[in-house]
XYZ file of C-alpha atoms in Angstrom:
273
model
C -26.689 9.525 39.403
C -27.843 10.243 35.875
C -25.007 8.676 33.863
C -26.590 9.729 30.583
C -25.970 13.375 31.469
C -22.372 12.838 32.553
C -21.222 10.391 29.869
C -19.344 11.677 26.838
C -20.932 10.045 23.824
C -18.760 11.832 21.265
C -16.397 8.890 20.861
C -19.002 6.126 20.842
C -18.985 4.081 17.635
C -15.797 5.785 16.461
C -12.681 3.841 15.628
C -9.814 4.761 17.912
C -7.611 5.946 15.043
C -10.055 7.868 12.868
C -9.089 11.250 14.302
C -5.394 10.460 13.883
C -5.924 9.448 10.274
C -7.771 12.624 9.412
C -10.139 12.979 6.462
C -9.933 10.358 3.732
C -8.173 11.416 0.553
C -10.375 11.706 -2.502
C -9.489 9.194 -5.230
C -8.861 11.981 -7.740
C -6.337 13.568 -5.348
C -4.245 10.420 -5.048
C -0.784 11.044 -6.605
C -0.876 7.852 -8.684
C -4.386 8.607 -9.918
C -3.334 12.121 -10.923
C -0.711 10.612 -13.227
C -3.344 8.885 -15.371
C -6.487 10.964 -14.823
C -7.383 13.053 -17.905
C -7.407 16.795 -17.327
C -9.755 17.703 -20.174
C -13.448 17.056 -20.636
C -15.283 14.927 -21.549
C -12.552 12.434 -20.735
C -12.210 13.418 -17.087
C -15.926 12.875 -16.435
C -15.791 9.497 -18.150
C -12.785 8.439 -16.092
C -14.297 9.698 -12.837
C -17.503 7.738 -13.417
C -15.423 4.575 -13.790
C -13.324 5.395 -10.723
C -16.463 5.747 -8.611
C -18.069 2.669 -10.159
C -21.139 4.629 -11.222
C -22.550 2.880 -14.289
C -25.389 5.376 -14.705
C -23.044 8.365 -14.742
C -20.612 6.538 -17.010
C -23.355 5.908 -19.570
C -24.579 9.502 -19.287
C -21.054 10.843 -19.750
C -20.489 8.565 -22.740
C -23.790 9.589 -24.356
C -23.033 13.273 -23.828
C -19.541 12.888 -25.273
C -20.753 10.941 -28.296
C -23.610 13.379 -28.942
C -21.129 16.257 -28.929
C -19.026 14.569 -31.594
C -16.295 12.879 -29.566
C -15.029 9.838 -31.515
C -16.155 6.547 -29.924
C -12.605 5.213 -29.704
C -11.526 8.354 -27.848
C -14.396 7.848 -25.403
C -13.035 4.374 -24.692
C -9.293 4.914 -24.802
C -8.913 8.489 -23.536
C -11.702 8.366 -20.976
C -13.000 4.996 -19.792
C -9.681 3.147 -20.008
C -7.905 5.917 -18.104
C -10.464 5.527 -15.349
C -9.678 1.837 -15.127
C -5.956 2.643 -15.030
C -6.686 4.796 -11.987
C -8.681 1.973 -10.408
C -5.712 -0.358 -10.939
C -3.459 2.149 -9.184
C -5.837 2.368 -6.227
C -6.126 -1.416 -6.042
C -2.341 -1.744 -6.098
C -2.037 0.276 -2.894
C -5.011 -1.457 -1.213
C -7.136 1.690 -1.362
C -9.639 -0.213 -3.503
C -10.858 -3.764 -3.010
C -12.672 -6.447 -4.989
C -16.156 -4.845 -4.775
C -14.703 -1.542 -6.018
C -13.046 -3.292 -8.956
C -16.278 -5.034 -9.897
C -18.331 -1.831 -9.783
C -15.762 0.044 -11.855
C -15.575 -2.768 -14.403
C -19.378 -2.779 -14.704
C -19.405 1.000 -15.206
C -16.779 0.787 -17.918
C -18.527 -2.108 -19.652
C -21.878 -0.287 -19.717
C -20.407 2.905 -21.174
C -18.156 1.036 -23.587
C -21.162 -0.813 -25.026
C -22.660 2.559 -25.954
C -19.426 3.698 -27.595
C -19.076 0.437 -29.524
C -22.682 0.731 -30.696
C -21.873 4.176 -32.085
C -18.682 2.825 -33.609
C -20.641 0.078 -35.322
C -18.325 -2.657 -34.124
C -16.520 -3.879 -31.059
C -13.252 -2.192 -30.190
C -10.337 -3.921 -31.864
C -8.651 -6.172 -29.336
C -4.931 -6.050 -28.661
C -4.701 -9.820 -28.482
C -6.231 -12.912 -26.917
C -5.491 -14.336 -23.478
C -6.865 -17.648 -22.199
C -7.497 -17.808 -18.436
C -8.418 -20.748 -16.221
C -8.464 -22.055 -12.666
C -6.537 -25.293 -12.141
C -8.328 -28.623 -12.281
C -9.865 -29.517 -8.919
C -9.795 -25.925 -7.669
C -13.132 -24.096 -7.170
C -11.614 -20.742 -6.168
C -11.998 -18.256 -8.999
C -11.779 -14.759 -7.489
C -8.166 -14.300 -8.606
C -8.943 -15.497 -12.111
C -11.963 -13.203 -12.291
C -9.776 -10.233 -11.400
C -7.242 -11.180 -14.065
C -10.016 -11.394 -16.660
C -11.476 -8.027 -15.615
C -8.132 -6.252 -15.856
C -7.377 -7.840 -19.225
C -10.739 -6.821 -20.694
C -10.448 -3.300 -19.312
C -7.088 -2.966 -21.034
C -8.309 -4.022 -24.453
C -7.569 -7.748 -24.508
C -9.919 -10.516 -25.550
C -10.078 -12.676 -22.423
C -11.275 -16.232 -22.963
C -12.518 -17.308 -19.535
C -12.535 -21.095 -19.192
C -13.866 -20.908 -15.629
C -12.816 -22.882 -12.576
C -11.836 -26.524 -12.057
C -10.764 -26.800 -15.692
C -9.334 -30.154 -16.862
C -5.854 -29.970 -18.375
C -7.182 -31.265 -21.682
C -9.626 -28.352 -22.017
C -6.855 -25.841 -21.379
C -4.672 -27.379 -24.070
C -7.544 -27.474 -26.565
C -8.308 -23.803 -25.856
C -4.688 -22.826 -26.498
C -4.792 -24.689 -29.814
C -8.075 -23.029 -30.767
C -7.429 -19.422 -29.759
C -3.629 -19.231 -30.177
C -3.343 -16.741 -27.294
C -0.548 -14.302 -26.678
C -0.673 -15.448 -23.053
C -2.158 -18.239 -20.966
C -2.978 -17.580 -17.302
C -3.698 -20.100 -14.588
C -4.613 -19.615 -10.938
C -4.673 -22.011 -7.996
C -5.406 -21.472 -4.342
C -4.387 -24.939 -3.157
C -1.065 -26.773 -3.249
C -2.930 -29.893 -4.349
C -4.177 -28.191 -7.515
C -1.235 -26.023 -8.588
C 0.457 -29.155 -9.952
C -1.799 -28.688 -12.981
C 0.502 -25.920 -14.225
C 3.618 -28.001 -14.938
C 1.380 -30.733 -16.393
C -0.193 -28.249 -18.807
C 3.183 -26.751 -19.730
C 4.661 -30.193 -20.388
C 1.664 -31.329 -22.440
C 1.816 -28.188 -24.584
C 5.496 -28.782 -25.288
C 4.979 -32.458 -26.072
C 2.240 -31.570 -28.552
C 4.331 -28.857 -30.169
C 1.983 -26.076 -29.077
C 3.698 -22.842 -28.158
C 2.439 -19.916 -26.114
C 4.683 -16.893 -25.463
C 4.038 -16.854 -21.723
C 2.139 -18.956 -19.187
C 1.365 -16.674 -16.249
C 0.665 -18.600 -13.050
C -0.457 -17.259 -9.685
C -2.737 -17.687 -6.699
C -2.558 -18.145 -2.961
C -0.646 -21.430 -3.053
C 1.731 -20.495 -5.844
C 5.297 -19.265 -5.401
C 7.885 -18.032 -7.859
C 10.362 -20.886 -7.381
C 7.638 -23.403 -8.204
C 6.530 -21.582 -11.358
C 10.097 -21.180 -12.575
C 10.708 -24.917 -12.213
C 9.010 -25.566 -15.569
C 9.301 -23.989 -19.013
C 6.965 -21.166 -20.109
C 5.942 -20.390 -16.531
C 6.058 -16.815 -15.228
C 4.987 -16.125 -11.660
C 2.226 -13.515 -11.697
C 2.330 -11.561 -8.449
C -0.764 -9.371 -8.813
C -3.868 -9.664 -10.993
C -3.437 -6.139 -12.349
C 0.002 -7.090 -13.694
C -1.629 -9.400 -16.258
C -2.250 -6.765 -18.990
C 1.346 -5.556 -18.799
C 2.674 -9.093 -19.096
C 0.408 -9.677 -22.098
C 1.611 -6.440 -23.691
C 5.216 -7.531 -23.168
C 4.445 -10.809 -24.919
C 2.787 -8.883 -27.761
C 5.946 -6.801 -28.065
C 7.901 -9.978 -28.718
C 9.298 -10.778 -25.291
C 9.608 -14.458 -24.438
C 8.743 -16.048 -21.111
C 12.458 -16.046 -20.325
C 12.654 -12.298 -20.990
C 9.591 -11.614 -18.857
C 11.021 -13.602 -15.959
C 14.182 -11.502 -16.061
C 12.463 -8.154 -16.563
C 9.291 -8.588 -14.501
C 9.673 -5.487 -12.273
C 10.594 -3.314 -15.253
C 7.645 -4.620 -17.274
C 5.058 -3.983 -14.556
C 6.680 -0.664 -13.681
C 7.001 -1.028 -9.932
C 9.008 -2.580 -7.124
C 7.982 -6.205 -6.644
C 9.402 -7.834 -3.528
C 9.010 -11.311 -5.003
C 11.411 -10.245 -7.767
C 13.739 -8.144 -5.600
C 16.780 -9.968 -6.988
C 15.897 -8.729 -10.466
C 15.320 -5.076 -9.711
């Protein structure tokens, strides 16, 4: 028998649930993306280039917008930044992943450099945030995401890297006087750096409005066991926490109002919804 003639090859190499799922939704059709996506040009094209992580198109769109007289700050704030807001929304619902975030961040950075060149200076930063990975911990993906989201939202992010000694963190806080300090840890053996840093800052009379702590090993009850600590649930929450600190909210306020500040339901803070 010639099995090749009788076999139905239509379903070979197809996932069992693809037909049930139907066609994938386009990013620009996502309800949360629609809320932030600009409707007018050239801002829509700028945002779309960032959403699709296309650095070449982002630069082309920025050049076209600037050549037509669009103010450089508008290119950044009304176009590129809106694209990154959309990327954050897609990441929040697990429609985008780490590679998508990195491509989008690269696209925004490339186009923003062109706008800043036209502006004649770097975009004015909202404030400074110092970020680090706990001493003894080599895992820096979470910290890298925090830094990317902060930069995309107009903050100066001082990246101290991974496996950072407590002393270096404290010296950086003294030097940069940040509106927020963020620390990440993937291991239970390294997250103990956070209360040590918080205690050392207090003992030396160094204040920081909020010390956002997160990572795979970290839980809210642990972070709230020491002063200044706020449990950061998601990397893309970091800019909103920093903005809350800029607005004058203390770490105590941010603990109480976390879901309201980040603008969404957060199961880890369900008791404060």
